[in-house]
mmCIF file of C-alpha atoms in Angstrom:
data_model
loop_
_atom_site.group_PDB
_atom_site.id
_atom_site.type_symbol
_atom_site.label_atom_id
_atom_site.label_comp_id
_atom_site.label_asym_id
_atom_site.label_seq_id
_atom_site.Cartn_x
_atom_site.Cartn_y
_atom_site.Cartn_z
ATOM 1 C CA MET A 60 109.380 73.238 91.594
ATOM 2 C CA ALA A 61 106.129 74.318 89.944
ATOM 3 C CA ALA A 62 104.153 77.178 91.461
ATOM 4 C CA PRO A 63 101.230 76.218 93.722
ATOM 5 C CA LEU A 64 97.722 76.401 92.336
ATOM 6 C CA VAL A 65 96.468 78.512 95.240
ATOM 7 C CA THR A 66 97.800 80.399 98.247
ATOM 8 C CA VAL A 67 95.660 80.209 101.392
ATOM 9 C CA ILE A 68 96.000 83.181 103.753
ATOM 10 C CA LEU A 69 95.075 82.148 107.292
ATOM 11 C CA PRO A 70 95.297 84.799 110.053
ATOM 12 C CA ALA A 71 94.323 83.819 113.594
ATOM 13 C CA LYS A 72 94.566 85.032 117.163
ATOM 14 C CA ASP A 73 94.039 82.707 120.131
ATOM 15 C CA ALA A 74 92.286 80.132 117.953
ATOM 16 C CA ALA A 75 93.963 77.003 119.326
ATOM 17 C CA GLU A 76 90.592 75.436 120.197
ATOM 18 C CA TYR A 77 89.543 75.372 116.543
ATOM 19 C CA ILE A 78 92.514 75.911 114.261
ATOM 20 C CA GLY A 79 93.569 72.253 114.244
ATOM 21 C CA THR A 80 90.325 71.436 112.420
ATOM 22 C CA THR A 81 90.843 74.394 110.073
ATOM 23 C CA LEU A 82 94.361 73.298 109.136
ATOM 24 C CA GLU A 83 93.471 69.623 108.850
ATOM 25 C CA THR A 84 90.853 70.397 106.204
ATOM 26 C CA LEU A 85 93.498 72.154 104.110
ATOM 27 C CA THR A 86 95.318 68.835 103.785
ATOM 28 C CA ARG A 87 92.245 67.429 102.002
ATOM 29 C CA GLN A 88 91.968 69.944 99.172
ATOM 30 C CA PHE A 89 94.349 68.406 96.592
ATOM 31 C CA ASP A 90 96.019 65.049 96.002
ATOM 32 C CA ASP A 91 99.316 66.858 95.485
ATOM 33 C CA PRO A 92 100.461 68.750 98.637
ATOM 34 C CA GLY A 93 102.428 71.087 96.368
ATOM 35 C CA SER A 94 99.201 72.483 94.904
ATOM 36 C CA LEU A 95 98.574 74.601 97.997
ATOM 37 C CA LYS A 96 100.747 77.166 99.716
ATOM 38 C CA LEU A 97 99.835 78.030 103.306
ATOM 39 C CA VAL A 98 100.555 81.482 104.695
ATOM 40 C CA ALA A 99 99.552 81.468 108.368
ATOM 41 C CA ILE A 100 99.683 84.640 110.450
ATOM 42 C CA ASP A 101 99.794 84.264 114.225
ATOM 43 C CA ASP A 102 98.417 87.663 115.204
ATOM 44 C CA GLY A 103 99.648 88.046 118.766
ATOM 45 C CA SER A 104 98.222 84.791 120.141
ATOM 46 C CA THR A 105 98.758 83.879 123.801
ATOM 47 C CA ASP A 106 97.760 80.224 123.381
ATOM 48 C CA ALA A 107 99.024 77.372 121.201
ATOM 49 C CA THR A 108 97.807 78.838 117.901
ATOM 50 C CA GLY A 109 101.331 79.470 116.618
ATOM 51 C CA ASP A 110 102.548 76.002 117.608
ATOM 52 C CA LEU A 111 99.700 74.372 115.692
ATOM 53 C CA MET A 112 100.413 76.538 112.658
ATOM 54 C CA ARG A 113 104.047 75.433 112.635
ATOM 55 C CA LYS A 114 103.108 71.790 113.141
ATOM 56 C CA TYR A 115 100.813 71.778 110.116
ATOM 57 C CA ALA A 116 103.153 73.918 108.013
ATOM 58 C CA ALA A 117 105.527 70.948 107.935
ATOM 59 C CA ARG A 118 102.881 68.967 106.034
ATOM 60 C CA PHE A 119 102.925 71.292 103.019
ATOM 61 C CA ASP A 120 105.637 71.683 100.423
ATOM 62 C CA ARG A 121 105.213 75.448 100.714
ATOM 63 C CA ALA A 122 104.246 77.118 103.974
ATOM 64 C CA GLU A 123 105.181 80.229 105.894
ATOM 65 C CA VAL A 124 104.210 81.252 109.419
ATOM 66 C CA VAL A 125 104.285 84.969 110.167
ATOM 67 C CA VAL A 126 104.302 85.939 113.849
ATOM 68 C CA ASN A 127 103.079 89.283 115.164
ATOM 69 C CA PRO A 128 104.262 89.781 118.775
ATOM 70 C CA GLN A 129 101.260 92.094 119.303
ATOM 71 C CA PRO A 130 97.871 91.819 117.598
ATOM 72 C CA ARG A 131 97.658 93.982 114.488
ATOM 73 C CA GLY A 132 94.099 93.142 113.471
ATOM 74 C CA LEU A 133 92.516 91.048 110.769
ATOM 75 C CA ALA A 134 92.931 93.584 107.960
ATOM 76 C CA THR A 135 96.644 94.088 108.539
ATOM 77 C CA ALA A 136 97.248 90.357 109.059
ATOM 78 C CA ARG A 137 95.547 89.534 105.762
ATOM 79 C CA ASN A 138 97.673 92.176 104.023
ATOM 80 C CA GLN A 139 100.761 90.544 105.489
ATOM 81 C CA GLY A 140 99.644 87.294 103.909
ATOM 82 C CA LEU A 141 99.132 88.953 100.525
ATOM 83 C CA ALA A 142 102.846 89.782 100.452
ATOM 84 C CA HIS A 143 103.635 86.030 100.334
ATOM 85 C CA VAL A 144 101.251 84.916 97.581
ATOM 86 C CA GLU A 145 102.547 82.485 94.954
ATOM 87 C CA GLY A 146 100.655 81.073 92.001
ATOM 88 C CA ASP A 147 97.656 82.375 90.077
ATOM 89 C CA ALA A 148 94.998 82.135 92.800
ATOM 90 C CA LEU A 149 94.555 83.100 96.437
ATOM 91 C CA CYS A 150 91.906 82.845 99.112
ATOM 92 C CA PHE A 151 91.324 83.733 102.747
ATOM 93 C CA LEU A 152 90.384 81.491 105.641
ATOM 94 C CA ASP A 153 89.683 82.338 109.282
ATOM 95 C CA GLY A 154 91.070 80.304 112.161
ATOM 96 C CA ASP A 155 87.728 79.000 113.414
ATOM 97 C CA ASP A 156 86.252 77.953 110.047
ATOM 98 C CA TRP A 157 86.886 74.906 107.885
ATOM 99 C CA MET A 158 86.405 73.585 104.346
ATOM 100 C CA GLN A 159 84.795 70.514 102.922
ATOM 101 C CA PRO A 160 87.218 68.292 100.966
ATOM 102 C CA ARG A 161 88.149 69.377 97.419
ATOM 103 C CA ARG A 162 86.631 72.847 97.780
ATOM 104 C CA LEU A 163 89.792 74.583 96.580
ATOM 105 C CA GLU A 164 90.354 72.094 93.778
ATOM 106 C CA VAL A 165 86.908 72.958 92.410
ATOM 107 C CA LEU A 166 87.372 76.709 92.874
ATOM 108 C CA VAL A 167 90.757 76.798 91.153
ATOM 109 C CA ARG A 168 89.350 74.876 88.194
ATOM 110 C CA ARG A 169 86.264 77.099 87.911
ATOM 111 C CA LEU A 170 88.347 80.275 88.228
ATOM 112 C CA HIS A 171 90.356 79.296 85.158
ATOM 113 C CA GLU A 172 87.369 77.941 83.219
ATOM 114 C CA LEU A 173 85.395 81.160 83.646
ATOM 115 C CA ARG A 174 88.452 83.420 83.379
ATOM 116 C CA CYS A 175 87.089 85.659 86.136
ATOM 117 C CA ASP A 176 88.903 88.042 88.444
ATOM 118 C CA PHE A 177 87.151 86.502 91.435
ATOM 119 C CA LEU A 178 84.538 83.912 92.346
ATOM 120 C CA ARG A 179 82.051 83.845 95.204
ATOM 121 C CA THR A 180 80.268 80.884 96.784
ATOM 122 C CA ASP A 181 77.535 80.008 99.240
ATOM 123 C CA HIS A 182 78.572 78.973 102.747
ATOM 124 C CA ILE A 183 77.215 77.082 105.741
ATOM 125 C CA THR A 184 76.885 78.615 109.183
ATOM 126 C CA VAL A 185 77.394 76.332 112.160
ATOM 127 C CA LYS A 186 76.037 77.298 115.578
ATOM 128 C CA LYS A 187 75.618 74.861 118.465
ATOM 129 C CA GLY A 188 75.641 71.930 116.075
ATOM 130 C CA GLU A 189 72.964 73.395 113.796
ATOM 131 C CA ARG A 190 73.907 74.040 110.182
ATOM 132 C CA ARG A 191 72.289 76.498 107.790
ATOM 133 C CA LEU A 192 73.029 77.169 104.134
ATOM 134 C CA VAL A 193 73.529 80.862 103.292
ATOM 135 C CA ARG A 194 73.306 81.589 99.583
ATOM 136 C CA ALA A 195 75.261 84.275 97.806
ATOM 137 C CA PRO A 196 72.609 86.795 96.649
ATOM 138 C CA PHE A 197 73.119 86.665 92.882
ATOM 139 C CA THR A 198 70.752 85.092 90.366
ATOM 140 C CA HIS A 199 73.129 84.027 87.603
ATOM 141 C CA ARG A 200 75.418 81.140 88.514
ATOM 142 C CA GLY A 201 78.313 79.513 86.782
ATOM 143 C CA VAL A 202 78.783 82.318 84.228
ATOM 144 C CA PRO A 203 81.074 85.371 84.089
ATOM 145 C CA ALA A 204 79.393 88.645 85.039
ATOM 146 C CA ASP A 205 80.173 92.324 85.456
ATOM 147 C CA PRO A 206 80.977 92.895 89.160
ATOM 148 C CA ARG A 207 78.882 96.076 89.082
ATOM 149 C CA ALA A 208 75.860 93.938 88.334
ATOM 150 C CA GLY A 209 76.227 92.616 91.873
ATOM 151 C CA ILE A 210 75.792 96.003 93.575
ATOM 152 C CA LEU A 211 72.205 97.076 92.873
ATOM 153 C CA PRO A 212 69.288 97.310 93.538
ATOM 154 C CA ALA A 213 69.518 99.606 96.522
ATOM 155 C CA ASP A 214 66.422 98.189 98.202
ATOM 156 C CA ASP A 215 67.390 94.509 98.205
ATOM 157 C CA ARG A 216 70.210 92.300 99.463
ATOM 158 C CA THR A 217 73.015 92.100 96.900
ATOM 159 C CA MET A 218 76.602 90.894 96.623
ATOM 160 C CA VAL A 219 78.025 93.931 98.475
ATOM 161 C CA ASP A 220 75.886 92.796 101.417
ATOM 162 C CA TYR A 221 77.738 89.463 101.259
ATOM 163 C CA PRO A 222 81.213 90.746 102.185
ATOM 164 C CA TYR A 223 82.831 87.622 103.637
ATOM 165 C CA ALA A 224 86.423 87.513 102.397
ATOM 166 C CA TRP A 225 86.594 83.728 102.841
ATOM 167 C CA ALA A 226 83.546 83.013 100.658
ATOM 168 C CA GLY A 227 85.417 82.583 97.401
ATOM 169 C CA ILE A 228 88.715 82.793 95.540
ATOM 170 C CA LEU A 229 90.617 85.557 93.722
ATOM 171 C CA HIS A 230 92.874 85.539 90.685
ATOM 172 C CA ARG A 231 96.348 86.907 91.253
ATOM 173 C CA ARG A 232 95.804 89.781 88.791
ATOM 174 C CA VAL A 233 93.382 91.362 91.310
ATOM 175 C CA LEU A 234 96.272 91.478 93.764
ATOM 176 C CA ASP A 235 98.680 92.826 91.138
ATOM 177 C CA GLU A 236 96.207 95.594 90.274
ATOM 178 C CA GLY A 237 95.964 96.675 93.929
ATOM 179 C CA VAL A 238 92.340 95.653 94.432
ATOM 180 C CA ALA A 239 92.713 92.663 96.786
ATOM 181 C CA GLY A 240 94.101 94.435 99.848
ATOM 182 C CA PHE A 241 92.422 95.633 103.035
ATOM 183 C CA SER A 242 92.648 98.950 104.867
ATOM 184 C CA ASP A 243 95.463 98.567 107.374
ATOM 185 C CA GLY A 244 94.492 98.867 111.017
ATOM 186 C CA LEU A 245 90.804 98.022 110.748
ATOM 187 C CA PHE A 246 89.866 95.592 113.511
ATOM 188 C CA THR A 247 86.262 95.188 112.409
ATOM 189 C CA ALA A 248 84.132 95.748 109.283
ATOM 190 C CA GLU A 249 87.334 95.426 107.245
ATOM 191 C CA ASP A 250 85.479 93.430 104.600
ATOM 192 C CA ARG A 251 82.975 96.213 103.803
ATOM 193 C CA PRO A 252 85.277 98.538 101.818
ATOM 194 C CA TRP A 253 87.056 95.426 100.496
ATOM 195 C CA ILE A 254 83.949 93.961 98.861
ATOM 196 C CA TRP A 255 82.894 97.317 97.427
ATOM 197 C CA ARG A 256 86.365 97.826 95.943
ATOM 198 C CA LEU A 257 86.202 94.418 94.277
ATOM 199 C CA HIS A 258 82.809 95.085 92.744
ATOM 200 C CA LEU A 259 83.745 98.593 91.618
ATOM 201 C CA GLN A 260 87.224 97.944 90.261
ATOM 202 C CA ALA A 261 87.521 94.299 89.155
ATOM 203 C CA SER A 262 86.611 93.351 85.591
ATOM 204 C CA SER A 263 84.656 90.102 86.020
ATOM 205 C CA PHE A 264 83.302 87.777 88.670
ATOM 206 C CA GLY A 265 81.095 84.752 89.035
ATOM 207 C CA VAL A 266 79.067 82.906 91.649
ATOM 208 C CA VAL A 267 79.678 79.164 91.505
ATOM 209 C CA ASP A 268 78.712 76.002 93.346
ATOM 210 C CA ALA A 269 81.502 74.220 95.224
ATOM 211 C CA PRO A 270 82.066 72.130 98.328
ATOM 212 C CA HIS A 271 81.228 74.428 101.200
ATOM 213 C CA LEU A 272 83.142 76.517 103.649
ATOM 214 C CA LEU A 273 81.704 76.134 107.138
ATOM 215 C CA TYR A 274 81.545 79.319 109.166
ATOM 216 C CA ARG A 275 81.483 78.868 112.922
ATOM 217 C CA ARG A 276 79.110 81.321 114.632
ATOM 218 C CA GLY A 277 78.793 82.136 118.306
ATOM 219 C CA VAL A 278 82.516 81.849 119.079
ATOM 220 C CA THR A 279 83.065 83.651 122.394
ATOM 221 C CA ASP A 280 85.908 85.942 121.317
ATOM 222 C CA SER A 281 84.680 86.530 117.769
ATOM 223 C CA LEU A 282 84.808 90.190 116.760
ATOM 224 C CA SER A 283 81.147 89.953 115.800
ATOM 225 C CA ARG A 284 80.427 89.420 119.504
ATOM 226 C CA THR A 285 82.941 91.742 121.140
ATOM 227 C CA LEU A 286 81.812 95.136 122.391
ATOM 228 C CA ASP A 287 85.114 96.907 123.020
ATOM 229 C CA ARG A 288 86.889 99.756 121.229
ATOM 230 C CA ARG A 289 87.585 97.633 118.170
ATOM 231 C CA GLN A 290 83.962 98.188 117.163
ATOM 232 C CA LEU A 291 84.747 101.883 116.638
ATOM 233 C CA ASP A 292 86.372 100.950 113.317
ATOM 234 C CA PHE A 293 82.880 100.411 111.909
ATOM 235 C CA SER A 294 82.470 104.135 111.157
ATOM 236 C CA ARG A 295 85.844 104.392 109.458
ATOM 237 C CA ALA A 296 85.132 101.338 107.314
ATOM 238 C CA LEU A 297 81.749 102.639 106.158
ATOM 239 C CA GLY A 298 83.286 106.062 105.567
ATOM 240 C CA GLU A 299 85.707 104.387 103.176
ATOM 241 C CA VAL A 300 82.753 102.836 101.332
ATOM 242 C CA LEU A 301 81.266 106.305 100.874
ATOM 243 C CA ASP A 302 84.631 107.576 99.629
ATOM 244 C CA LEU A 303 84.910 104.760 97.082
ATOM 245 C CA VAL A 304 81.422 105.347 95.728
ATOM 246 C CA SER A 305 81.650 109.156 95.671
ATOM 247 C CA ARG A 306 84.810 108.978 93.536
ATOM 248 C CA ASP A 307 83.286 106.510 91.077
ATOM 249 C CA GLN A 308 82.096 107.591 87.632
ATOM 250 C CA GLU A 309 78.700 106.049 88.430
ATOM 251 C CA ALA A 310 78.419 107.663 91.855
ATOM 252 C CA ALA A 311 74.917 109.014 91.257
ATOM 253 C CA ARG A 312 73.604 105.552 90.351
ATOM 254 C CA LEU A 313 75.395 103.618 93.103
ATOM 255 C CA MET A 314 75.240 106.022 96.044
ATOM 256 C CA PRO A 315 71.671 105.029 97.052
ATOM 257 C CA LYS A 316 72.925 101.494 97.741
ATOM 258 C CA ALA A 317 75.828 102.786 99.831
ATOM 259 C CA VAL A 318 73.468 105.026 101.791
ATOM 260 C CA SER A 319 71.054 102.153 102.446
ATOM 261 C CA THR A 320 73.945 100.035 103.697
ATOM 262 C CA VAL A 321 75.203 102.768 106.008
ATOM 263 C CA LEU A 322 71.760 103.320 107.506
ATOM 264 C CA ALA A 323 71.036 99.618 108.038
ATOM 265 C CA LEU A 324 74.411 98.883 109.651
ATOM 266 C CA SER A 325 74.281 102.038 111.751
ATOM 267 C CA ALA A 326 70.947 100.927 113.207
ATOM 268 C CA HIS A 327 72.455 97.537 114.013
ATOM 269 C CA HIS A 328 75.454 99.066 115.787
ATOM 270 C CA LEU A 329 73.357 101.574 117.713
ATOM 271 C CA VAL A 330 71.411 98.669 119.204
ATOM 272 C CA ARG A 331 74.628 96.812 120.076
ATOM 273 C CA ALA A 332 75.988 99.987 121.661
ATOM 274 C CA ARG A 333 73.537 99.618 124.551
ATOM 275 C CA ARG A 334 75.689 96.785 125.901
ATOM 276 C CA MET A 335 78.975 98.699 125.603
ATOM 277 C CA GLN A 336 80.820 100.605 128.276
ATOM 278 C CA PRO A 337 79.624 104.255 128.416
ATOM 279 C CA ALA A 338 82.852 105.746 127.032
ATOM 280 C CA VAL A 339 82.934 103.338 124.077
ATOM 281 C CA ARG A 340 79.216 103.849 123.498
ATOM 282 C CA ARG A 341 79.692 107.628 123.299
ATOM 283 C CA GLU A 342 82.517 107.296 120.796
ATOM 284 C CA LEU A 343 80.608 104.836 118.652
ATOM 285 C CA ARG A 344 77.552 107.077 118.539
ATOM 286 C CA ALA A 345 79.686 110.104 117.719
ATOM 287 C CA GLY A 346 81.301 108.189 114.854
ATOM 288 C CA ILE A 347 77.914 107.128 113.516
ATOM 289 C CA ARG A 348 76.625 110.692 113.811
ATOM 290 C CA ASP A 349 79.569 111.963 111.748
ATOM 291 C CA LEU A 350 79.008 109.184 109.229
ATOM 292 C CA LEU A 351 75.330 110.003 108.803
ATOM 293 C CA ALA A 352 76.141 113.696 108.414
ATOM 294 C CA ARG A 353 78.040 112.773 105.230
ATOM 295 C CA LEU A 354 75.069 111.157 103.517
ATOM 296 C CA PRO A 355 73.535 113.083 100.597
ATOM 297 C CA ALA A 356 70.078 114.321 101.524
ATOM 298 C CA ASP A 357 68.228 113.029 98.458
ATOM 299 C CA ALA A 358 69.600 109.482 98.659
ATOM 300 C CA THR A 359 69.028 109.467 102.416
ATOM 301 C CA ALA A 360 65.388 110.448 102.031
ATOM 302 C CA GLU A 361 64.823 107.617 99.540
ATOM 303 C CA ALA A 362 66.567 105.079 101.753
ATOM 304 C CA ILE A 363 64.678 106.231 104.829
ATOM 305 C CA ALA A 364 61.401 105.485 103.085
ATOM 306 C CA GLN A 365 62.407 101.806 102.893
ATOM 307 C CA LEU A 366 63.307 101.296 106.565
ATOM 308 C CA ASP A 367 61.024 99.427 108.915
ATOM 309 C CA GLY A 368 59.619 101.166 111.965
ATOM 310 C CA PRO A 369 62.043 99.783 114.567
ATOM 311 C CA ARG A 370 65.094 100.940 112.655
ATOM 312 C CA ARG A 371 63.589 104.347 112.002
ATOM 313 C CA ARG A 372 63.140 104.772 115.739
ATOM 314 C CA VAL A 373 66.682 103.558 116.469
ATOM 315 C CA LEU A 374 68.164 106.032 114.002
ATOM 316 C CA ALA A 375 65.851 108.995 114.576
ATOM 317 C CA ARG A 376 67.817 110.882 117.251
ATOM 318 C CA THR A 377 71.209 110.296 115.625
ATOM 319 C CA LEU A 378 69.900 111.476 112.258
ATOM 320 C CA ARG A 379 68.518 114.650 113.837
ATOM 321 C CA GLU A 380 71.872 115.306 115.497
ATOM 322 C CA ALA A 381 73.697 114.637 112.228
ATOM 323 C CA ALA A 382 71.391 117.053 110.403
ATOM 324 C CA ARG A 383 72.033 119.758 113.026
ATOM 325 C CA ASP A 384 75.780 119.192 112.752
ATOM 326 C CA GLY A 385 75.562 119.472 108.985
ATOM 327 C CA ALA A 386 73.497 122.651 109.170
ATOM 328 C CA ALA A 387 75.943 124.182 111.644
ATOM 329 C CA ALA A 388 78.884 123.282 109.414
ATOM 330 C CA ASP A 389 77.154 124.839 106.403
ATOM 331 C CA ALA A 390 76.411 127.992 108.370
ATOM 332 C CA ALA A 391 79.917 128.389 109.793
ATOM 333 C CA PRO A 392 81.623 129.776 106.642
ATOM 334 C CA HIS A 393 78.851 132.335 106.166
ATOM 335 C CA ALA A 394 79.017 133.357 109.802
ATOM 336 C CA ALA A 395 82.776 133.744 109.656
ATOM 337 C CA SER A 396 82.572 136.056 106.620
ATOM 338 C CA SER A 397 79.754 138.179 108.021
ATOM 339 C CA PRO A 398 80.551 141.343 110.025
ATOM 340 C CA VAL A 399 77.569 140.547 112.226
ATOM 341 C CA ALA A 400 79.188 137.286 113.309
ATOM 342 C CA SER A 401 81.691 139.105 115.512
ATOM 343 C CA SER A 402 79.028 141.139 117.259
ATOM 344 C CA PRO A 403 77.982 140.019 120.763
ATOM 345 C CA ALA A 404 74.392 140.776 119.815
ATOM 346 C CA ALA A 405 74.351 138.425 116.859
ATOM 347 C CA PRO A 406 71.673 135.723 117.235
ATOM 348 C CA ALA A 407 72.751 132.109 117.588
ATOM 349 C CA PRO A 408 72.132 129.872 114.578
ATOM 350 C CA SER A 409 68.847 128.013 114.633
ATOM 351 C CA ARG A 410 68.975 124.374 115.835
ATOM 352 C CA SER A 411 65.418 123.487 114.843
ATOM 353 C CA HIS A 412 66.383 121.541 111.707
ATOM 354 C CA SER A 413 65.361 117.882 111.869
ATOM 355 C CA SER A 414 65.343 114.838 109.614
ATOM 356 C CA ARG A 415 62.994 111.894 109.401
ATOM 357 C CA VAL A 416 64.384 108.407 109.276
ATOM 358 C CA SER A 417 64.057 105.165 107.279
ATOM 359 C CA GLY A 418 66.031 102.749 104.950
ATOM 360 C CA HIS A 419 67.205 99.182 104.024
ATOM 361 C CA PRO A 420 65.046 96.059 103.749
ATOM 362 C CA ASP A 421 67.534 93.857 105.546
ATOM 363 C CA PRO A 422 65.548 90.996 107.111
ATOM 364 C CA GLN A 423 67.215 91.561 110.476
ATOM 365 C CA ARG A 424 65.000 93.592 112.762
ATOM 366 C CA VAL A 425 66.135 95.622 115.725
ATOM 367 C CA ARG A 426 64.381 96.909 118.785
ATOM 368 C CA PRO A 427 63.903 100.668 119.086
ATOM 369 C CA GLU A 428 65.985 102.555 121.619
ATOM 370 C CA PRO A 429 64.357 103.200 124.999
ATOM 371 C CA PRO A 430 63.123 106.740 125.717
ATOM 372 C CA GLU A 431 65.810 109.307 126.534
ATOM 373 C CA ARG A 432 65.019 109.290 130.235
ATOM 374 C CA SER A 433 65.612 105.568 130.400
ATOM 375 C CA LEU A 434 68.874 105.941 128.488
ATOM 376 C CA ARG A 435 70.153 108.600 130.869
ATOM 377 C CA SER A 436 69.283 106.504 133.878
ATOM 378 C CA GLN A 437 71.482 103.741 132.471
ATOM 379 C CA GLY A 438 74.402 106.105 131.911
ATOM 380 C CA ALA A 439 73.967 105.989 128.146
ATOM 381 C CA ALA A 440 75.714 108.580 126.011
ATOM 382 C CA ARG A 441 73.507 111.171 124.399
#
């Protein structure tokens, strides 16, 4: 039996309300059912998600259903799917999204025509029956390009700000070279280090037109809407982005973009934190503070100059705290080596250092945080 043209990796948890539509659209991608291999991962579902996966698996010549008794998260579930890839191409699909007919047929053909490591596409968001086209932010279409050309400029939306794993297709060699995987255990923001790794380490990519993927927004249990401890993975994910860029041979050129991304997303999460439970809110803010403390001062100052007023106000206190933490950490080695440090009369290190805020021209605007007194009265973490 010939190898399939594409392997579709479909992880889902408690998606029974939508996944029938998702799976049905996969039956409309090729005339030959053997062209597609389905790898479905039931990530600890408590509804009929697994039953629907098994029902549809019988309609494909090649299909596997992986069952996790307990949820392991989207990143780990996708990695499980990568272990079952057959053929020269692979793609990801979420359990509440769906594809227009022939999308994968077009993408497989274009992947081989352009001889790219990966392709990206536009997509359509669907919310309460309203549909909106979201374009991949890259000017040149239908031609091979250097993935690094999709990273800059730092002060505009680029392909690393379009991280959706399902918005395209990958050639198998990206998997074989160790670039296609996700960081195990990330429950949210798992696509941020993933997209940066692709653009830093793959050899070629393209943005092409194809029948659309439809992305369902506003789903009640979507991770983009949840406010529990899973959101704490945001700081780890963005920390991995900083690690990737700092190790790169073009770190000096690319770091401003990473810094702008960190600042913009940190502002977004600080606003969302107001609706979290106090303990989770404290941990999230602590993680963001540690993340901001890692940012190089020069790139941070440049990014801050680009931020709108609301986001500057949202970030101001956390940036000051991060600067104090950084100053204290810098002072600690000197204090430890100084004979004065062990003296009871030694003065405490100054805590007057502060930093001004600004950063990323993302069109999304956020409201500034309320004054500190108001935050305390609501039980907010400081």
